[in-house]
Coordinates of C-alpha atoms in Angstrom, one line a residue:
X1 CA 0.0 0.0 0.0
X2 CA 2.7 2.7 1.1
X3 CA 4.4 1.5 -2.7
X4 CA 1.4 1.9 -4.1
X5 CA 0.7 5.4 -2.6
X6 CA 4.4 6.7 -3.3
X7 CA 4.4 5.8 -7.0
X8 CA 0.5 8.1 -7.2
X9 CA 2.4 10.9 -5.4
X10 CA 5.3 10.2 -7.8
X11 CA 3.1 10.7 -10.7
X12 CA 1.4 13.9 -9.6
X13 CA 4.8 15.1 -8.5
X14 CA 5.6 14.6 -12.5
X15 CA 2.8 14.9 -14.6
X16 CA 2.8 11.5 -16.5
X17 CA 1.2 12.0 -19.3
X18 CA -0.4 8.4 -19.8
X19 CA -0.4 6.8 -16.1
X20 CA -2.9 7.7 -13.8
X21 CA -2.0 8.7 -10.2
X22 CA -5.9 7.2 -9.1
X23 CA -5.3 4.3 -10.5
X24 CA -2.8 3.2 -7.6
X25 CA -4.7 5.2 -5.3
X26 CA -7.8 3.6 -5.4
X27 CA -6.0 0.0 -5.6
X28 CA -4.3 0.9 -2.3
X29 CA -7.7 2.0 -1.1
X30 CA -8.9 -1.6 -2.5
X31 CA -6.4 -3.2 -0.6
X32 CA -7.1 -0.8 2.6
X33 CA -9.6 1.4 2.9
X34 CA -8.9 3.0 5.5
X35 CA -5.4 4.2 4.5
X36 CA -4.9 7.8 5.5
X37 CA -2.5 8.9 3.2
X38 CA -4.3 7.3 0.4
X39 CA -8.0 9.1 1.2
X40 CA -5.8 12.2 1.7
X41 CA -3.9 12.1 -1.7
X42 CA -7.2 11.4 -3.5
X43 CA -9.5 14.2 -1.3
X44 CA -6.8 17.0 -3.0
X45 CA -7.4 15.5 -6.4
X46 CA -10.4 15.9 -6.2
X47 CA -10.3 19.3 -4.1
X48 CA -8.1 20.9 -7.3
X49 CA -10.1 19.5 -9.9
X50 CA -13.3 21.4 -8.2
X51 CA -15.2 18.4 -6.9
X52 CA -15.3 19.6 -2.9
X53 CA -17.8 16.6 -2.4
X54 CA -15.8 14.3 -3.4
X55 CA -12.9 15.9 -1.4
X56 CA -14.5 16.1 1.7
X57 CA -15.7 12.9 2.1
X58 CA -11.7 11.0 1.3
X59 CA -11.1 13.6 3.8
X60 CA -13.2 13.1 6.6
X61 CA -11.7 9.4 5.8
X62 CA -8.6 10.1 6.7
X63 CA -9.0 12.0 9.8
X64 CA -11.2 9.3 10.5
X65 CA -8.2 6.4 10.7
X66 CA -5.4 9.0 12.1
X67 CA -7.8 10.4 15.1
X68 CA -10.0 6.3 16.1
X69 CA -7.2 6.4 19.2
X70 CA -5.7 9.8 18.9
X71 CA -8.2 13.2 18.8
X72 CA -4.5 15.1 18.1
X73 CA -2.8 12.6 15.6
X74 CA 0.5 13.0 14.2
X75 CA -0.7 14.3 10.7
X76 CA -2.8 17.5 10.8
X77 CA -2.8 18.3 6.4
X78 CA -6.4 16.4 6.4
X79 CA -7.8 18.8 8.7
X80 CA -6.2 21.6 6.8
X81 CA -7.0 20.4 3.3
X82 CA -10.8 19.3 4.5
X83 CA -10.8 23.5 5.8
X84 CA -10.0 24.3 2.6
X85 CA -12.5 22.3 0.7
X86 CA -15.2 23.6 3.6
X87 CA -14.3 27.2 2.4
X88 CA -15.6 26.5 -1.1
X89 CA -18.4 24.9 0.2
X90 CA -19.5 28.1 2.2
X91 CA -19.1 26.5 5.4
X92 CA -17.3 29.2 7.0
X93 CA -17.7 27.4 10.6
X94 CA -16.8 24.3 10.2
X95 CA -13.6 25.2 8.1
X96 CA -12.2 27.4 11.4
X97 CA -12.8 24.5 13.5
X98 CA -11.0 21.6 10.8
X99 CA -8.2 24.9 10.3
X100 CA -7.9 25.2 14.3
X101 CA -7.5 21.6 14.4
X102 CA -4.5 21.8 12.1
X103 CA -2.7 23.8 13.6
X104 CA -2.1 21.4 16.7
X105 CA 1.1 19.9 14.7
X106 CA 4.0 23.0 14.1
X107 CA 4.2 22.0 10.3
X108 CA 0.9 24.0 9.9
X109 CA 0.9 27.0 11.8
X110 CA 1.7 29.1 8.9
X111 CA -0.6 28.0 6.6
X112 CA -3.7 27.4 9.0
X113 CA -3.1 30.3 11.4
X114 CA -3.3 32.2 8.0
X115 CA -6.8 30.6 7.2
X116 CA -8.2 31.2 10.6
X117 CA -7.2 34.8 9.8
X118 CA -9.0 35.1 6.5
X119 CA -11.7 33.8 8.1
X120 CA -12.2 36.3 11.0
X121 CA -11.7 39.2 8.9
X122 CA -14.5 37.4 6.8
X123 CA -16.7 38.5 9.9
X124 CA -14.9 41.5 10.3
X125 CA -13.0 40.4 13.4
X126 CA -10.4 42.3 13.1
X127 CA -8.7 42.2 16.6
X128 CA -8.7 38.3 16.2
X129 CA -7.8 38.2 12.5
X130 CA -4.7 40.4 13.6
X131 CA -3.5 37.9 16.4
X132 CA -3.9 35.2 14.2
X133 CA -2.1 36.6 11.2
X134 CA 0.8 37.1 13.9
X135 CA 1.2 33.4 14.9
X136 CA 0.9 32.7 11.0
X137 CA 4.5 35.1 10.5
X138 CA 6.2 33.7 13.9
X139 CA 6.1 30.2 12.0
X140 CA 7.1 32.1 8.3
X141 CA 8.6 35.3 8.6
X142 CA 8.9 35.8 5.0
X143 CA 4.8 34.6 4.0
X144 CA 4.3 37.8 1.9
X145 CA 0.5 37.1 1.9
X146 CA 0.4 37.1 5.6
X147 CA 2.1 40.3 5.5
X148 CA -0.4 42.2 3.0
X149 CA -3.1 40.4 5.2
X150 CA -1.8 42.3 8.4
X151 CA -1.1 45.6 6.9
X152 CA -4.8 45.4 5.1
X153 CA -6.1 44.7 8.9
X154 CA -3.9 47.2 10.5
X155 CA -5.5 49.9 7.7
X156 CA -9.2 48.5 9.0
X157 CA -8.2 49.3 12.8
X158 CA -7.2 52.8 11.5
X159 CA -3.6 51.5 12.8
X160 CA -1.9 53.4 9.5
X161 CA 1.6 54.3 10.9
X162 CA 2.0 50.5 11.8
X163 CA 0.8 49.0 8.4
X164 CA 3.4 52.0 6.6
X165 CA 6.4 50.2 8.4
X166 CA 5.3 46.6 7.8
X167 CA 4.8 48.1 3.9
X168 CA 8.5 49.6 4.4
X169 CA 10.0 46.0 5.9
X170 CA 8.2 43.9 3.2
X171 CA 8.9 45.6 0.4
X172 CA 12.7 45.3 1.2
X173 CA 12.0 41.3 1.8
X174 CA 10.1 41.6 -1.8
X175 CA 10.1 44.6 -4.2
X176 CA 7.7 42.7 -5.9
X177 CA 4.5 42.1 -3.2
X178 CA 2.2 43.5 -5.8
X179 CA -0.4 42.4 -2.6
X180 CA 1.5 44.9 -0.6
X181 CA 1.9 47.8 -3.1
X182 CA -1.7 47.7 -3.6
X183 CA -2.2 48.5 -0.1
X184 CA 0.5 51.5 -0.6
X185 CA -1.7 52.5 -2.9
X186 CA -4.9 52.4 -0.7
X187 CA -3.4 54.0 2.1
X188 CA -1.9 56.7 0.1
X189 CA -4.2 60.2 1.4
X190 CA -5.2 61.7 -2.0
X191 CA -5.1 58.5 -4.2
X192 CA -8.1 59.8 -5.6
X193 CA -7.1 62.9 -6.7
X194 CA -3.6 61.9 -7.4
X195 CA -3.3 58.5 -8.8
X196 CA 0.6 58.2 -9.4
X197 CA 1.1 54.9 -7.3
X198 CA -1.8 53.4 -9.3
X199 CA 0.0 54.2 -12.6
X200 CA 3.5 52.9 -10.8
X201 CA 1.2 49.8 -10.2
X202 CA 0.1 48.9 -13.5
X203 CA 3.3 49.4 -14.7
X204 CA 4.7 46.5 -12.3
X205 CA 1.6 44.4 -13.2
X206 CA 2.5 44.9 -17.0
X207 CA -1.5 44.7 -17.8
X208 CA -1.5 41.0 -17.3
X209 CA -5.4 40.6 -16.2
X210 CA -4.5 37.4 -14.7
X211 CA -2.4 39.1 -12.3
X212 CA -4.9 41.3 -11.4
X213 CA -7.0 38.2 -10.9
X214 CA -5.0 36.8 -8.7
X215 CA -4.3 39.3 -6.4
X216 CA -7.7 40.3 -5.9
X217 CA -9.4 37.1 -5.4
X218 CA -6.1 36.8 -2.3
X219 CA -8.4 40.1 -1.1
X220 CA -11.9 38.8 -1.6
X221 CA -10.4 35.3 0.5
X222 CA -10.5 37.7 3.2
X223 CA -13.8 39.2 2.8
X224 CA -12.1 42.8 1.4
X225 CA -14.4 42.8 -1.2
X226 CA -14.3 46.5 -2.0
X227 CA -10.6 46.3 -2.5
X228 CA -10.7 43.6 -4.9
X229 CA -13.6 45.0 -6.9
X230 CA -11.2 48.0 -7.3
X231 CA -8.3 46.1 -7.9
X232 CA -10.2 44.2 -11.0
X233 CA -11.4 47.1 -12.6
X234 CA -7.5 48.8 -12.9
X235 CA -6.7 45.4 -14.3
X236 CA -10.6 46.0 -16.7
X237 CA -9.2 49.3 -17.8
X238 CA -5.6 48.1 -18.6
X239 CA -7.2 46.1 -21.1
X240 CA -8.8 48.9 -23.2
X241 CA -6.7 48.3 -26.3
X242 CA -7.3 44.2 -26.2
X243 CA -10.4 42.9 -25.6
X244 CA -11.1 42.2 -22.0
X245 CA -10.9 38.7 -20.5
X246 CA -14.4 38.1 -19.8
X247 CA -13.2 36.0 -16.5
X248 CA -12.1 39.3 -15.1
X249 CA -15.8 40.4 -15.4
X250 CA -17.4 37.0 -13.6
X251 CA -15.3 37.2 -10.8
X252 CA -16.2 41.3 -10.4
X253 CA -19.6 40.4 -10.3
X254 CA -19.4 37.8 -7.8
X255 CA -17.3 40.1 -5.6
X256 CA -20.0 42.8 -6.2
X257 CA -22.5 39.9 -5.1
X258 CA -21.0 39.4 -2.2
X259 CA -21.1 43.4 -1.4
X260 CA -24.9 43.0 -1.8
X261 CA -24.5 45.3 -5.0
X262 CA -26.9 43.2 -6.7
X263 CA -27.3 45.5 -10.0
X264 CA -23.4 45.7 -10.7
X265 CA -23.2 42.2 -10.1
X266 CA -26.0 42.1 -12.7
X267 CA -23.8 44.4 -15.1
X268 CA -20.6 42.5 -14.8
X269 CA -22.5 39.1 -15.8
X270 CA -24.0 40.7 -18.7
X271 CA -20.5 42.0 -19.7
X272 CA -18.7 38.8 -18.8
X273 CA -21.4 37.1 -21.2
X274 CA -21.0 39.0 -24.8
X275 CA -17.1 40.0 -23.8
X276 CA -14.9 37.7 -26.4
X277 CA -14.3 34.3 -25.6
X278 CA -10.9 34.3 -27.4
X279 CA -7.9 32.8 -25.5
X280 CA -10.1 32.2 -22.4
X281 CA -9.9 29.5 -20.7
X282 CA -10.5 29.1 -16.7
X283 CA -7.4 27.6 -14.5
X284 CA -8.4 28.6 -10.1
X285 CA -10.3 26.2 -8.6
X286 CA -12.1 29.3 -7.3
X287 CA -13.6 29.5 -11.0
X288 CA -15.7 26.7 -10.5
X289 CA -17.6 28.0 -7.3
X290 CA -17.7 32.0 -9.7
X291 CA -19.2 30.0 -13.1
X292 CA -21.8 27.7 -11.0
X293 CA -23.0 31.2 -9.5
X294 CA -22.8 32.8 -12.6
X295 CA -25.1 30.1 -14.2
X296 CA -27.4 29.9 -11.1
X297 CA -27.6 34.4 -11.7
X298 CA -27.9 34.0 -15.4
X299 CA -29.4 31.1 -16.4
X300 CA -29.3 32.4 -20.3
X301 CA -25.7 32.9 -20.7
X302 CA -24.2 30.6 -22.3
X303 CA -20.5 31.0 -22.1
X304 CA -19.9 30.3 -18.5
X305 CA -21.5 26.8 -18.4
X306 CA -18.7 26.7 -21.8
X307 CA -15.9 28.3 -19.6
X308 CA -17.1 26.0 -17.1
X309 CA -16.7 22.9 -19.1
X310 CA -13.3 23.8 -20.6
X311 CA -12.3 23.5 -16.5
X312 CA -14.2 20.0 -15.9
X313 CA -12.4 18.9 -19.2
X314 CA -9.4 19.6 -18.1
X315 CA -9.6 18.1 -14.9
X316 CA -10.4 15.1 -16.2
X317 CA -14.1 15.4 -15.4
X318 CA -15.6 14.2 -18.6
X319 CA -18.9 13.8 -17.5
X320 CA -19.4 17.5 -15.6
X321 CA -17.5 18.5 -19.0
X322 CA -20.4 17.4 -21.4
X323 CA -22.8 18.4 -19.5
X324 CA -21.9 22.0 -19.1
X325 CA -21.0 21.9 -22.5
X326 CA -24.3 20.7 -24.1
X327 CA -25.9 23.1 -22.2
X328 CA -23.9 26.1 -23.6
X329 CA -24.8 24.7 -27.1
X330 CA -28.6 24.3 -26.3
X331 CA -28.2 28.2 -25.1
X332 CA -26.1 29.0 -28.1
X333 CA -26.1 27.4 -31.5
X334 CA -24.2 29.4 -33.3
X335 CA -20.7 29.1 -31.1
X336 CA -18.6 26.7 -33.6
X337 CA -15.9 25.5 -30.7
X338 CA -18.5 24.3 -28.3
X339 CA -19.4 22.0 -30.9
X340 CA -16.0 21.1 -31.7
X341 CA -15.2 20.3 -28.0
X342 CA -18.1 18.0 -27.9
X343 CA -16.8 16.4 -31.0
X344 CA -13.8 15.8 -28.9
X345 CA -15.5 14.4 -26.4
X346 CA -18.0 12.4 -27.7
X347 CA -15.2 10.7 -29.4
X348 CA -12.2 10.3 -27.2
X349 CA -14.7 9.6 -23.9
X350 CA -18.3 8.2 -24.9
X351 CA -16.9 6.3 -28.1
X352 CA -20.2 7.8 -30.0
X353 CA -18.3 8.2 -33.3
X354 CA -21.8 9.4 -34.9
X355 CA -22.4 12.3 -32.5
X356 CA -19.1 13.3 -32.8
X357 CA -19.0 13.7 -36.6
X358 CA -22.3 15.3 -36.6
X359 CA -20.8 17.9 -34.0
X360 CA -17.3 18.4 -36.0
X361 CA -19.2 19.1 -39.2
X362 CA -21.1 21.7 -37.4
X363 CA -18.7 23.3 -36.0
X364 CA -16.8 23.9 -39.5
X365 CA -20.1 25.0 -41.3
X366 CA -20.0 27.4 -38.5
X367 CA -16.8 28.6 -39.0
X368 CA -15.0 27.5 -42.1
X369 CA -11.8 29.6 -41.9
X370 CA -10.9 28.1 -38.9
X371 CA -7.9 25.4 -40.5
X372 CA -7.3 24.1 -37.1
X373 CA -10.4 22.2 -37.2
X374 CA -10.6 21.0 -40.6
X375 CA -7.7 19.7 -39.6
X376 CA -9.2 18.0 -36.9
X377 CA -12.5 16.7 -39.7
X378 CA -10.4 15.4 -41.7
X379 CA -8.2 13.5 -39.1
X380 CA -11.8 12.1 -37.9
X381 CA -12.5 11.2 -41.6
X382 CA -9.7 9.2 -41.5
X383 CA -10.6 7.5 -38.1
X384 CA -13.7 6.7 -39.3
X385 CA -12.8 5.0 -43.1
X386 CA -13.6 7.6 -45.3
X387 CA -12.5 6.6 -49.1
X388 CA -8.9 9.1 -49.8
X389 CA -10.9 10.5 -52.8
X390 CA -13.5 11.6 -50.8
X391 CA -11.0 13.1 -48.1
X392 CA -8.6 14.9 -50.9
X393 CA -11.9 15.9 -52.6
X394 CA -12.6 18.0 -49.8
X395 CA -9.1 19.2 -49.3
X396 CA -8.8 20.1 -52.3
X397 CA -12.3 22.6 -52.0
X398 CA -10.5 24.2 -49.5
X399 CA -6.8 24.6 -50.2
X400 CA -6.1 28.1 -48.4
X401 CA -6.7 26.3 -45.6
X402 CA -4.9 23.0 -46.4
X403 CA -2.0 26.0 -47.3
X404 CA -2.1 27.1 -43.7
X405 CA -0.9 23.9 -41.6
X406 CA 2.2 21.6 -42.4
X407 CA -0.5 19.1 -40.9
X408 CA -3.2 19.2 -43.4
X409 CA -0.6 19.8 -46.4
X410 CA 1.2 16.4 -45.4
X411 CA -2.1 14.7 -45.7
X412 CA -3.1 16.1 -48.7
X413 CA 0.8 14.8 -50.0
X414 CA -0.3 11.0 -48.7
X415 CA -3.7 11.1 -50.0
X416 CA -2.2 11.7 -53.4
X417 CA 0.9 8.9 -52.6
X418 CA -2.3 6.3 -51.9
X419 CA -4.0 7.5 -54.8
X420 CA -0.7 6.5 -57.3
X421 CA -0.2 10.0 -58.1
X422 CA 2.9 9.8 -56.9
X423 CA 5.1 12.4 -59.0
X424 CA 2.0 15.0 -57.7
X425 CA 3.2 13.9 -54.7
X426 CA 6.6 14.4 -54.9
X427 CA 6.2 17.9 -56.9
X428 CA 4.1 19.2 -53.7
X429 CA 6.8 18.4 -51.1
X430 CA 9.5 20.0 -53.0
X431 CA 6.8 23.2 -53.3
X432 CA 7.0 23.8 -49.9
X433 CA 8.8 24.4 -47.0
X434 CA 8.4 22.3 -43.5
X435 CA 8.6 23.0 -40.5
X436 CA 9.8 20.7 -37.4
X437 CA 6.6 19.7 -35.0
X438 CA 6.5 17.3 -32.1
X439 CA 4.3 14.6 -33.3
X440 CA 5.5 15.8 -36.9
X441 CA 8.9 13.5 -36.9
X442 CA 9.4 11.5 -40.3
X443 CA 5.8 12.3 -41.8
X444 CA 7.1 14.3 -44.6
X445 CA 10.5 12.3 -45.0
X446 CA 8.1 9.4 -45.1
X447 CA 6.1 10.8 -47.7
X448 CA 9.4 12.1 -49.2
X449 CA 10.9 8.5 -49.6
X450 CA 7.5 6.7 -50.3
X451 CA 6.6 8.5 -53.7
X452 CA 10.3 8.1 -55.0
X453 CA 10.2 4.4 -54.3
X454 CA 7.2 4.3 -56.1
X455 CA 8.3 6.2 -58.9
X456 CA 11.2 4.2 -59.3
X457 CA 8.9 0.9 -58.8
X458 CA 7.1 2.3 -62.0
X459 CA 10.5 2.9 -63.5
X460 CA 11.3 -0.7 -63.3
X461 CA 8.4 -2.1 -64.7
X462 CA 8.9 0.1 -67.5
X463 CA 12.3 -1.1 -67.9
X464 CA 13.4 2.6 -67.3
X465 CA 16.4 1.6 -65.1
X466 CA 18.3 4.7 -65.2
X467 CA 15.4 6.4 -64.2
X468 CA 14.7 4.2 -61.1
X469 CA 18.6 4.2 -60.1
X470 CA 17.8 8.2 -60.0
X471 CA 14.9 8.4 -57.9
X472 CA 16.2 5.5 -55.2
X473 CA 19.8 7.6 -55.5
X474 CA 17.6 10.7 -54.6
X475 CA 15.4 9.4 -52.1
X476 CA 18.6 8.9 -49.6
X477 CA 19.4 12.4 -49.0
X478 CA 16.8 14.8 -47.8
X479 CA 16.7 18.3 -48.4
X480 CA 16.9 20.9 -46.6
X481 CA 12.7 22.3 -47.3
X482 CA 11.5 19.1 -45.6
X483 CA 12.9 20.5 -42.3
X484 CA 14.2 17.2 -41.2
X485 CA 17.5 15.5 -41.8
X486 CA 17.9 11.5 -41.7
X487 CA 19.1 9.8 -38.0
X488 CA 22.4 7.9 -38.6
X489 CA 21.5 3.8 -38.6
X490 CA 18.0 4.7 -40.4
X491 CA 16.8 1.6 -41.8
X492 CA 16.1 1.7 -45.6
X493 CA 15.9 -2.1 -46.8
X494 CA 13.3 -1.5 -49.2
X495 CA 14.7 1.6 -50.5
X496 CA 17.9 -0.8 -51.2
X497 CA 16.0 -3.9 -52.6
X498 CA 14.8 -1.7 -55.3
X499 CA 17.2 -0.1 -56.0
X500 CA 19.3 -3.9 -56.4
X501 CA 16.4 -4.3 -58.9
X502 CA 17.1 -1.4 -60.7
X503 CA 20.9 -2.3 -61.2
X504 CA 20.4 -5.9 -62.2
X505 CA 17.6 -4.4 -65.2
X506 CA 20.5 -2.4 -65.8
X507 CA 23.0 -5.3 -66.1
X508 CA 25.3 -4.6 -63.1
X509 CA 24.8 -7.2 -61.2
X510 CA 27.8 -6.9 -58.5
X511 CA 25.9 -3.6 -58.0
X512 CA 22.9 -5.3 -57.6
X513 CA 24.4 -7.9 -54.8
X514 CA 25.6 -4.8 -52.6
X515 CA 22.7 -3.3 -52.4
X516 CA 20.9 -6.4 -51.5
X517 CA 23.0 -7.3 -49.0
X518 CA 22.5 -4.2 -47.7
X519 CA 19.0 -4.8 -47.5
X520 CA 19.2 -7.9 -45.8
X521 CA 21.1 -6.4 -42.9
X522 CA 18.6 -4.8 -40.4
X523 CA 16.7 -5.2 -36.9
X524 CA 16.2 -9.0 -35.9
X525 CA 12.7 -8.3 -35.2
X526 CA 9.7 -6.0 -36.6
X527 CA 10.0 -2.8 -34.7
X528 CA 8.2 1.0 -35.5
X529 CA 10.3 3.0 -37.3
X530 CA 12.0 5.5 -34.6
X531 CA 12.5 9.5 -36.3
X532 CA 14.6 10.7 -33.1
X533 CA 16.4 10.0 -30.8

């Protein structure tokens, strides 16, 4: 079980791209379900992945086996993370007591004496929040969100010379506390009337809107609302040449929601709702608690249940993924990517190959300069049998797009190779020039040596020896426009059988020998050919 646990942690620690860290998780939990570390490890994949449910119960698990003959066990990071998960869930209450308990071992003092502060300046406590956010910077001196948290409650207790020399001290620790400088910026007299330091600000923050995000949802964790509705909107105005990222606009509304401000709330979902979609996609796990409100406030919008889905997806919650994006479609036919992501998905995770087509087509009727998923059609085509001539015939209607991706082009080159129009083939690679892509390696050298080895196959039969001898002779150097060059020990036995052929037509038969011989040499057993190393 602890092997099994390690190599989970192991893979989260690394990001495998094709083993699943749950898989040993949930074998270890086979094996013993009441394995702490186990129930922990899955409660914060499911707490980053936005299912708090699911969190909370692997939690409560956990603390379960470490406290059934210990109330203070060893380990308190299943209290802390089941606080956390409590917070999303709006249960203020219990998360200070799960927090509190925490905090009995020393390795969480920081970090839960900082939650227990957030939470009592929720309710305003600011005489609590303060002594709390002091046993949080005994443990971490250096925890620049603590210090922004006690300057912004020294500024509530009107405590201002206090919060300019913890402003001073931090800023030497960390020029670059844009928490801090903010709060410079609040608790500068005439800000209003003089807004320098906001201008000093934005030119730290370098418009980024995610930055801006950030930073203010670190106030709004601590129930300073106003400040993080203000913070947003310098990030909002920053973006006047570019359109704005309509996230930026949910999470002002639900900040504004939380103020009771009901009408701008109102106002920032309706501008979060036509602002561009472009580029947007959702990454805090607080997004998922913003879009579910924003759905619940605006039940006709239909990008946020698409944001929303876009997260789920990504998190590898397919089903919560389709859902939300089915409903944005049913709200808005006209959107061509929600129908292309449900393509994906309909494919890759409900093997409904019908549905997806159906969904794919749409979305390029929808949208047919967008080459990025004709691409994506066509590779479904193939998938799903389509005759060549049917797939080149519909290249070939739209060939500024096939111009536009190395992708497409390449299989508008092996369409024509399994068509026998081989020297059209050949004449189209040596039109253009390639470009290296990961995934890409050997496609258009493949192509490349394919339709000359057919050529020359042509060649033979025609008894056009010299002719084949030329294209086998060319077909072992590459140039330079297919953007690839060939790996020393490439294996080319077919490319030297024919090319034996092509010398014994000719009458050279010791010719002939050494390239079959050469031909016979090779890997003992069948193996995919390998384009790097």
């Amino acid at each position: 079980v602890e092997q099994l646990y390690l190599t989970g942690l192991h893979l989260e620690q690394y990001r495998h791209p094709t083993y699943n860290p749950c898989d040993y998780y949930f074998e270890a939990l086979r094996r013993d379900p009441e394995d702490s570390r186990c129930n922990n490890a899955l409660g914060l994949w499911y707490l980053r992945r936005g299912q708090f449910s699911m969190a909370e119960s692997y939690f409560r698990k956990a603390i379960s086996t470490l406290t059934e003959r210990n109330p203070n066990p060893i380990e308190g990071e299943p209290f802390y993370n089941l606080g956390l998960t409590l917070c999303f869930l709006k249960r203020d209450d219990e998360a200070y007591d799960a927090f509190y308990k925490s905090v009995w071992n020393a390795a969480f003092h920081d970090s839960g004496y900082f939650e227990l502060a957030r939470l009592a300046s929720k309710k305003q406590n600011w005489e609590e929040a303060l002594e709390l956010i002091d046993r949080s910077l005994i443990k971490n001196w250096h925890n620049h969100k603590a210090r922004q948290l006690k300057v912004s409650l020294l500024r509530k207790l009107d405590r201002s010379d206090e919060a300019g020399k913890l402003i001073e001290d931090s800023l030497a620790l960390d020029k670059f506390n844009i928490g801090i400088l903010f709060e410079q910026y609040l608790l500068t007299p005439d800000r209003v009337l003089n807004p320098v330091r906001d201008s000093e600000l934005a030119a730290l923050l370098r418009g980024n809107i995610h930055t801006y995000i950030e930073y203010s949802l670190d106030f709004a964790s601590s129930g300073f609302f106003e400040e993080a509705i203000e913070l947003i909107n310098m990030g909002i105005t920053e973006q006047k040449k570019n359109p704005v990222y309509p996230l930026a606009y949910y999470y002002k509304g639900w900040f504004q929601s939380q103020k009771n401000d009901l009408s701008g709330a109102q106002k920032s979902l309706e501008q979060a709702s036509s602002a561009s979609p472009d580029y947007c996609f959702p990454n805090q796990t607080e997004a998922v608690s913003v879009l579910e409100w924003a759905i619940n406030q605006n039940p006709s919008d239909s990008k946020a249940p698409w944001y929303l889905g876009n997260f789920w997806y990504h998190a590898r919650q397919y089903k919560n993924a389709i859902e939300n994006w089915e409903l944005s479609a049913n709200l808005d036919d006209r959107f061509p990517t929600v129908h292309r992501n449900l393509a994906l998905a309909y494919f890759n995770k409900l093997n409904e190959p019908e549905k997806a087509l159906a969904e794919l087509e749409k979305a390029f009727v929808l949208d047919q300069t967008d080459s990025r998923v004709f691409m994506e059609l066509d590779q479904l085509y193939k998938r799903l049998n389509f005759p060549p001539d049917q797939r080149l015939q519909k290249l070939e209607k739209y060939l500024s797009l096939v111009e536009e991706r190395d992708d497409l082009y390449l299989e508008r080159v092996a369409l024509y190779n399994s068509l026998g129009e081989f020297e059209k083939s050949y004449d189209l690679l040596m039109a253009r020039k390639f470009h290296p892509w990961e995934g890409g390696e050997g496609k258009a050298t493949g192509q490349y040596v394919y339709s000359l080895i057919e050529q020359a196959k042509k060649a033979i039969s025609l008894k056009n020896f010299d002719f084949a001898v030329e294209f086998l002779t060319r077909a072992q150097h590459y140039p330079e426009n297919l953007g690839e060059g060939k790996l020393y020990g490439a294996q080319e036995n077919e490319l030297f059988y024919w090319l034996g052929c092509a010398f014994e037509g000719s009458g050279l038969g010791n010719k002939a020998l050494e390239c079959w011989e050469i031909a016979s040499r090779g890997l003992k057993e069948p193996a995919p050919a390998i384009f790097y190393n």
